[in-house]
Amino acid sequence: MAKSDKAALLGLLGERLAESYLLHRHYRVIERNWRGAHGEIDLVVTAPDGELVIVEVKARSSGKYGSAIEAIDSEKLRRLHLLARQWCIEHGIRMEYRIDVIALDNFSLPRISHRVGVKS
């Protein structure tokens, strides 16, 4: 399997694990893999309290290039905010949102980390 195929498969599996993790915590999935002008939103969900949440999923098979959470830098957050606003406009939604990151490290024995309301 080519390296890019492995990365795509890891990403897909990571997103499905993250979705399962959220569903077990009573989040509701609204949309998966929404594409906008500035990239893609992995998951759009509502939290148990009804808050709109934009979820970025990062999966790493090893720590060779740092942890999954370290891959979320200020530029990635800026793009996620642009995407979130575009998603809200296109769906006619006028409500606040937050950005969460679900990081999966050491994918052979995944450790899930859920960062709520990531600011920077």
Backbone as a printed PyTorch tensor [residue, N CA C, xyz], in Angstrom:
tensor([[[  0.8500,  -1.1760,   0.0000],
         [  0.0000,   0.0000,   0.0000],
         [  0.8960,   1.2390,   0.0000]],

        [[  0.5870,   2.1970,  -0.8770],
         [  1.3730,   3.4250,  -0.9750],
         [  1.2250,   4.2510,   0.2920]],

        [[  2.2400,   5.0680,   0.5600],
         [  2.2530,   5.8880,   1.7710],
         [  1.0180,   6.7880,   1.8560]],

        [[  0.6200,   7.4080,   0.7320],
         [ -0.5510,   8.2880,   0.7440],
         [ -1.8310,   7.5000,   1.0080]],

        [[ -1.9040,   6.2560,   0.5180],
         [ -3.0640,   5.4050,   0.7860],
         [ -3.1420,   5.0610,   2.2660]],

        [[ -1.9890,   4.7810,   2.8740],
         [ -1.9550,   4.4710,   4.3060],
         [ -2.3910,   5.6770,   5.1290]],

        [[ -1.9350,   6.8540,   4.7370],
         [ -2.3100,   8.0760,   5.4500],
         [ -3.8120,   8.3280,   5.3320]],

        [[ -4.3630,   8.1170,   4.1330],
         [ -5.7990,   8.3100,   3.9290],
         [ -6.6040,   7.3150,   4.7580]],

        [[ -6.1510,   6.0700,   4.7970],
         [ -6.8350,   5.0460,   5.5890],
         [ -6.7540,   5.3730,   7.0760]],

        [[ -5.5920,   5.8040,   7.5320],
         [ -5.4270,   6.1930,   8.9340],
         [ -6.3680,   7.3420,   9.2720]],

        [[ -6.4620,   8.3230,   8.3780],
         [ -7.3670,   9.4530,   8.5910],
         [ -8.8150,   9.0190,   8.6820]],

        [[ -9.2380,   8.1450,   7.7680],
         [-10.6130,   7.6530,   7.7700],
         [-10.9140,   6.8600,   9.0410]],

        [[-10.0120,   5.9710,   9.4160],
         [-10.2110,   5.1940,  10.6430],
         [-10.2340,   6.1020,  11.8650]],

        [[ -9.3640,   7.1000,  11.8720],
         [ -9.3410,   8.0550,  12.9770],
         [-10.6530,   8.8070,  13.0990]],

        [[-11.2020,   9.2290,  11.9700],
         [-12.4780,   9.9460,  11.9880],
         [-13.6040,   9.0530,  12.4880]],

        [[-13.6000,   7.7840,  12.0900],
         [-14.6550,   6.8670,  12.5550],
         [-14.5300,   6.5910,  14.0560]],

        [[-13.3030,   6.4370,  14.5480],
         [-13.1010,   6.2550,  15.9960],
         [-13.5440,   7.4940,  16.7660]],

        [[-13.2050,   8.6640,  16.2500],
         [-13.6000,   9.9130,  16.9000],
         [-15.1200,  10.0430,  16.9250]],

        [[-15.7590,   9.6970,  15.8160],
         [-17.2210,   9.7620,  15.7500],
         [-17.8450,   8.8240,  16.7780]],

        [[-17.3510,   7.6130,  16.8580],
         [-17.8560,   6.6430,  17.8320],
         [-17.6660,   7.1630,  19.2620]],

        [[-16.5000,   7.7220,  19.5250],
         [-16.1920,   8.3000,  20.8340],
         [-17.2290,   9.3720,  21.1940]],

        [[-17.5260,  10.2610,  20.2410],
         [-18.4840,  11.3380,  20.4950],
         [-19.9070,  10.8070,  20.6680]],

        [[-20.3010,   9.8600,  19.8310],
         [-21.6510,   9.2940,  19.9360],
         [-21.8760,   8.6460,  21.2940]],

        [[-20.8590,   7.9790,  21.8090],
         [-20.9760,   7.3570,  23.1320],
         [-21.0720,   8.3920,  24.2470]],

        [[-20.7430,   9.6290,  23.9380],
         [-20.8450,  10.7160,  24.9110],
         [-22.0430,  11.6150,  24.6000]],

        [[-22.9690,  11.1030,  23.8140],
         [-24.2530,  11.7440,  23.5130],
         [-24.1560,  12.9920,  22.6400]],

        [[-23.1050,  13.0790,  21.8320],
         [-23.0540,  14.1050,  20.7980],
         [-23.8800,  13.5940,  19.6250]],

        [[-24.3430,  14.5150,  18.7860],
         [-25.1090,  14.1350,  17.6010],
         [-24.3700,  14.6350,  16.3650]],

        [[-24.1230,  13.7380,  15.4240],
         [-23.4010,  14.0920,  14.1960],
         [-24.3590,  14.7670,  13.2230]],

        [[-23.9580,  15.9350,  12.7540],
         [-24.7400,  16.6730,  11.7610],
         [-24.1640,  16.4530,  10.3650]],

        [[-22.8280,  16.4950,  10.2750],
         [-22.1950,  16.3600,   8.9560],
         [-20.7770,  15.8140,   9.1120]],

        [[-20.3680,  15.0650,   8.0830],
         [-19.0140,  14.4980,   8.0310],
         [-18.3040,  15.0190,   6.7840]],

        [[-17.0250,  15.3250,   6.9390],
         [-16.1590,  15.6690,   5.8020],
         [-16.7400,  16.7440,   4.8850]],

        [[-17.1740,  17.8400,   5.4930],
         [-17.7150,  18.9550,   4.7180],
         [-16.5710,  19.7590,   4.1130]],

        [[-16.6560,  19.9900,   2.7950],
         [-15.6030,  20.7350,   2.0960],
         [-16.0540,  22.1700,   1.8520]],

        [[-15.1620,  23.0890,   2.2030],
         [-15.4140,  24.5060,   1.9800],
         [-14.2600,  25.1240,   1.2160]],

        [[-14.2830,  26.4270,   1.1060],
         [-13.2730,  27.1490,   0.3320],
         [-11.8700,  27.0410,   0.9240]],

        [[-11.7710,  26.7910,   2.2200],
         [-10.4660,  26.7870,   2.8880],
         [-10.0420,  25.4100,   3.3720]],

        [[-10.7330,  24.3670,   2.9180],
         [-10.3650,  23.0180,   3.3360],
         [-11.5790,  22.1970,   3.7150]],

        [[-11.4010,  21.3590,   4.7140],
         [-12.4480,  20.4110,   5.1000],
         [-12.6600,  20.4230,   6.6110]],

        [[-13.9170,  20.2970,   7.0070],
         [-14.2700,  20.0800,   8.4090],
         [-14.5100,  18.5850,   8.5550]],

        [[-13.8090,  17.9490,   9.4870],
         [-13.9550,  16.5030,   9.6660],
         [-15.3490,  16.1390,  10.1600]],

        [[-15.7900,  16.7930,  11.2350],
         [-17.1110,  16.5080,  11.8000],
         [-17.7650,  17.8000,  12.2770]],

        [[-19.0570,  17.9100,  12.0270],
         [-19.8720,  18.9580,  12.6310],
         [-20.8590,  18.2130,  13.5130]],

        [[-20.8770,  18.5600,  14.7960],
         [-21.7210,  17.8480,  15.7580],
         [-22.4080,  18.8460,  16.6800]],

        [[-23.4110,  18.3610,  17.3880],
         [-23.9470,  19.1350,  18.5030],
         [-23.6020,  18.3870,  19.7800]],

        [[-23.1730,  19.1530,  20.7700],
         [-22.8330,  18.6010,  22.0790],
         [-24.1200,  18.2450,  22.8150]],

        [[-24.0270,  17.4710,  23.8800],
         [-25.2290,  17.1160,  24.6400],
         [-26.0350,  18.3350,  25.1060]],

        [[-25.3680,  19.4770,  25.3280],
         [-26.0750,  20.6930,  25.7580],
         [-26.6140,  21.5050,  24.5840]],

        [[-26.4580,  21.0010,  23.3490],
         [-26.9690,  21.6700,  22.1640],
         [-25.9870,  22.5980,  21.4780]],

        [[-24.7950,  22.7750,  22.0480],
         [-23.8020,  23.6580,  21.4490],
         [-23.2840,  23.0690,  20.1340]],

        [[-23.1070,  23.9310,  19.1430],
         [-22.5520,  23.5260,  17.8540],
         [-21.0450,  23.3640,  18.0090]],

        [[-20.5240,  22.2370,  17.5200],
         [-19.1020,  21.9410,  17.6720],
         [-18.5160,  21.5350,  16.3200]],

        [[-17.4240,  22.1940,  15.9610],
         [-16.6380,  21.8420,  14.7840],
         [-15.4950,  20.9790,  15.2950]],

        [[-15.3630,  19.7660,  14.7580],
         [-14.3700,  18.8240,  15.2810],
         [-13.2840,  18.5610,  14.2460]],

        [[-12.0520,  18.7800,  14.6610],
         [-10.8820,  18.4230,  13.8610],
         [-10.3210,  17.1340,  14.4440]],

        [[-10.1340,  16.1310,  13.5930],
         [ -9.5990,  14.8420,  14.0320],
         [ -8.1800,  14.7090,  13.4960]],

        [[ -7.2580,  14.3770,  14.3840],
         [ -5.8690,  14.1440,  13.9830],
         [ -5.4490,  12.7850,  14.5090]],

        [[ -4.9280,  11.9540,  13.6200],
         [ -4.4610,  10.6170,  14.0110],
         [ -3.0030,  10.4730,  13.6110]],

        [[ -2.2340,   9.9000,  14.4990],
         [ -0.8200,   9.6310,  14.2240],
         [ -0.5310,   8.1760,  14.5440]],

        [[  0.1510,   7.5140,  13.6380],
         [  0.4790,   6.1000,  13.8490],
         [  1.6520,   5.9380,  14.8000]],

        [[  2.4630,   6.9830,  14.9300],
         [  3.6050,   6.9370,  15.8510],
         [  3.9270,   8.3600,  16.2850]],

        [[  4.8550,   8.4860,  17.1950],
         [  5.2700,   9.8010,  17.6560],
         [  6.4260,  10.3760,  16.8650]],

        [[  6.7380,   9.7620,  15.7400],
         [  7.8940,  10.1670,  14.9300],
         [  7.8730,  11.6500,  14.5610]],

        [[  6.6940,  12.1760,  14.2650],
         [  6.5720,  13.5800,  13.8680],
         [  5.8620,  14.4070,  14.9310]],

        [[  5.9140,  13.9680,  16.1710],
         [  5.2370,  14.6720,  17.2540],
         [  3.8590,  14.0900,  17.4980]],

        [[  3.2100,  14.5860,  18.5200],
         [  1.8770,  14.0800,  18.8590],
         [  0.8440,  14.6460,  17.8880]],

        [[ -0.3010,  14.0090,  17.8550],
         [ -1.3770,  14.4500,  16.9610],
         [ -1.8210,  15.8690,  17.3080]],

        [[ -1.9260,  16.1740,  18.5850],
         [ -2.3940,  17.5000,  19.0000],
         [ -1.4130,  18.5930,  18.5730]],

        [[ -0.1220,  18.2600,  18.4950],
         [  0.8790,  19.2410,  18.0690],
         [  0.7050,  19.6490,  16.6070]],

        [[ -0.0430,  18.8720,  15.8460],
         [ -0.2710,  19.1890,  14.4330],
         [ -1.2730,  20.3280,  14.2580]],

        [[ -1.9500,  20.7120,  15.3270],
         [ -2.9320,  21.7960,  15.2550],
         [ -2.2380,  23.0910,  15.6570]],

        [[ -1.8750,  23.8800,  14.6560],
         [ -1.1980,  25.1440,  14.9360],
         [ -2.1620,  26.3150,  14.7280]],

        [[ -1.6760,  27.5240,  14.9270],
         [ -2.5420,  28.7040,  14.8270],
         [ -3.1060,  28.8720,  13.4140]],

        [[ -2.3470,  28.5030,  12.3930],
         [ -2.8410,  28.6000,  11.0180],
         [ -3.9870,  27.6160,  10.7830]],

        [[ -3.8600,  26.4060,  11.2890],
         [ -4.9300,  25.4120,  11.1560],
         [ -6.1840,  25.9030,  11.8780]],

        [[ -6.0290,  26.4740,  13.0620],
         [ -7.1810,  27.0070,  13.7990],
         [ -7.8340,  28.1610,  13.0450]],

        [[ -7.0300,  29.0110,  12.4440],
         [ -7.5720,  30.1210,  11.6550],
         [ -8.4290,  29.5840,  10.5100]],

        [[ -7.9170,  28.5690,   9.8100],
         [ -8.6810,  27.9580,   8.7080],
         [ -9.9570,  27.2980,   9.2210]],

        [[ -9.8830,  26.6520,  10.3740],
         [-11.0790,  26.0110,  10.9390],
         [-12.1550,  27.0440,  11.2690]],

        [[-11.7420,  28.2070,  11.7730],
         [-12.7200,  29.2660,  12.0500],
         [-13.3450,  29.7850,  10.7560]],

        [[-12.5350,  29.9540,   9.7170],
         [-13.0760,  30.3750,   8.4200],
         [-14.0780,  29.3470,   7.8960]],

        [[-13.7140,  28.0820,   7.9850],
         [-14.6080,  27.0080,   7.5360],
         [-15.8850,  26.9690,   8.3660]],

        [[-15.7540,  27.1300,   9.6700],
         [-16.9280,  27.0970,  10.5520],
         [-17.9030,  28.2120,  10.1910]],

        [[-17.3740,  29.4110,   9.9660],
         [-18.2550,  30.5250,   9.5950],
         [-18.9180,  30.2660,   8.2430]],

        [[-18.1490,  29.7270,   7.2870],
         [-18.7200,  29.4140,   5.9770],
         [-19.8130,  28.3550,   6.1200]],

        [[-19.5620,  27.3200,   6.9290],
         [-20.5540,  26.2620,   7.1310],
         [-21.8340,  26.8480,   7.7200]],

        [[-21.6920,  27.7010,   8.7290],
         [-22.8670,  28.3090,   9.3690],
         [-23.6670,  29.1500,   8.3790]],

        [[-22.9730,  29.9460,   7.5670],
         [-23.6590,  30.7820,   6.5730],
         [-24.4000,  29.9100,   5.5690]],

        [[-23.7310,  28.8930,   5.0330],
         [-24.3550,  28.0340,   4.0230],
         [-25.5260,  27.2310,   4.5720]],

        [[-25.5410,  26.9890,   5.8730],
         [-26.6230,  26.2180,   6.4820],
         [-27.6400,  27.1030,   7.2050]],

        [[-27.4900,  28.4210,   7.0680],
         [-28.4390,  29.3520,   7.6800],
         [-28.4620,  29.2780,   9.1990]],

        [[-27.3220,  28.9850,   9.7890],
         [-27.2530,  28.8360,  11.2460],
         [-26.6230,  30.0830,  11.8430]],

        [[-27.3180,  30.6510,  12.8120],
         [-26.8300,  31.8470,  13.4960],
         [-26.6540,  31.5170,  14.9690]],

        [[-25.5930,  30.8100,  15.2650],
         [-25.3150,  30.4940,  16.6610],
         [-23.8110,  30.4000,  16.8580]],

        [[-23.4070,  30.5370,  18.0900],
         [-21.9950,  30.3990,  18.4190],
         [-21.5740,  28.9480,  18.2070]],

        [[-20.3010,  28.7480,  18.0260],
         [-19.7530,  27.4020,  17.8780],
         [-18.4520,  27.3450,  18.6570]],

        [[-17.9930,  26.1470,  18.8800],
         [-16.6600,  25.9700,  19.4490],
         [-15.9160,  24.9780,  18.5700]],

        [[-14.6000,  24.9890,  18.7040],
         [-13.7710,  24.0440,  17.9640],
         [-13.1420,  23.0800,  18.9530]],

        [[-13.3760,  21.7990,  18.7210],
         [-12.7650,  20.7370,  19.5200],
         [-11.7700,  19.9860,  18.6470]],

        [[-10.7730,  19.4150,  19.2860],
         [ -9.8130,  18.5680,  18.5870],
         [ -9.8240,  17.2060,  19.2480]],

        [[ -9.9610,  16.1790,  18.4290],
         [ -9.8140,  14.8120,  18.9210],
         [ -8.5360,  14.2750,  18.3040]],

        [[ -7.6050,  13.9320,  19.1730],
         [ -6.2970,  13.4430,  18.7440],
         [ -6.1700,  11.9710,  19.0950]],

        [[ -5.6890,  11.2030,  18.1370],
         [ -5.4490,   9.7770,  18.3480],
         [ -3.9730,   9.5190,  18.1090]],

        [[ -3.2870,   9.1130,  19.1590],
         [ -1.8560,   8.8270,  19.0640],
         [ -1.6120,   7.3420,  19.2040]],

        [[ -0.4870,   6.8820,  18.6250],
         [ -0.0870,   5.4730,  18.6900],
         [ -1.2390,   4.5980,  18.2240]],

        [[ -1.5300,   4.6720,  16.9480],
         [ -2.7640,   4.1030,  16.4190],
         [ -2.9130,   2.6000,  16.6240]],

        [[ -1.8210,   1.8650,  16.8110],
         [ -1.9670,   0.4210,  17.0400],
         [ -2.6630,   0.1560,  18.3780]],

        [[ -2.4340,   1.0100,  19.3510],
         [ -3.1440,   0.9980,  20.6390],
         [ -3.5980,   2.4320,  20.8890]],

        [[ -4.6420,   2.8750,  20.1890],
         [ -4.9590,   4.3020,  20.1790],
         [ -5.2560,   4.8920,  21.5570]],

        [[ -4.6990,   6.0600,  21.7650],
         [ -4.9900,   6.8560,  22.9500],
         [ -5.7590,   8.0760,  22.4450]],

        [[ -6.9880,   8.2050,  22.8840],
         [ -7.8410,   9.2990,  22.4170],
         [ -7.7640,  10.4510,  23.4070]],

        [[ -7.5540,  11.6210,  22.8530],
         [ -7.4880,  12.8400,  23.6440],
         [ -8.5030,  13.8140,  23.0580]],

        [[ -9.4190,  14.3230,  23.8810],
         [-10.4540,  15.2410,  23.4020],
         [-10.2120,  16.6040,  24.0390]],

        [[ -9.8080,  17.5650,  23.2220],
         [ -9.5910,  18.9360,  23.6890],
         [-10.8290,  19.7500,  23.3310]],

        [[-11.4900,  20.2590,  24.3410],
         [-12.7410,  20.9980,  24.1700],
         [-12.4490,  22.4970,  24.0840]],

        [[-13.0470,  23.1460,  23.0960],
         [-12.9200,  24.5960,  22.9810],
         [-11.5030,  25.0770,  22.7820]],

        [[-10.8250,  24.5350,  21.7860],
         [ -9.4270,  24.8880,  21.5200],
         [ -9.3530,  26.3390,  21.0370]],

        [[ -8.4840,  27.0940,  21.6680],
         [ -8.3260,  28.5200,  21.3200],
         [ -7.0360,  28.7810,  20.5680]],

        [[ -5.9620,  28.1200,  20.9420],
         [ -4.6820,  28.3300,  20.2470],
         [ -3.7590,  27.1630,  20.4860]]])
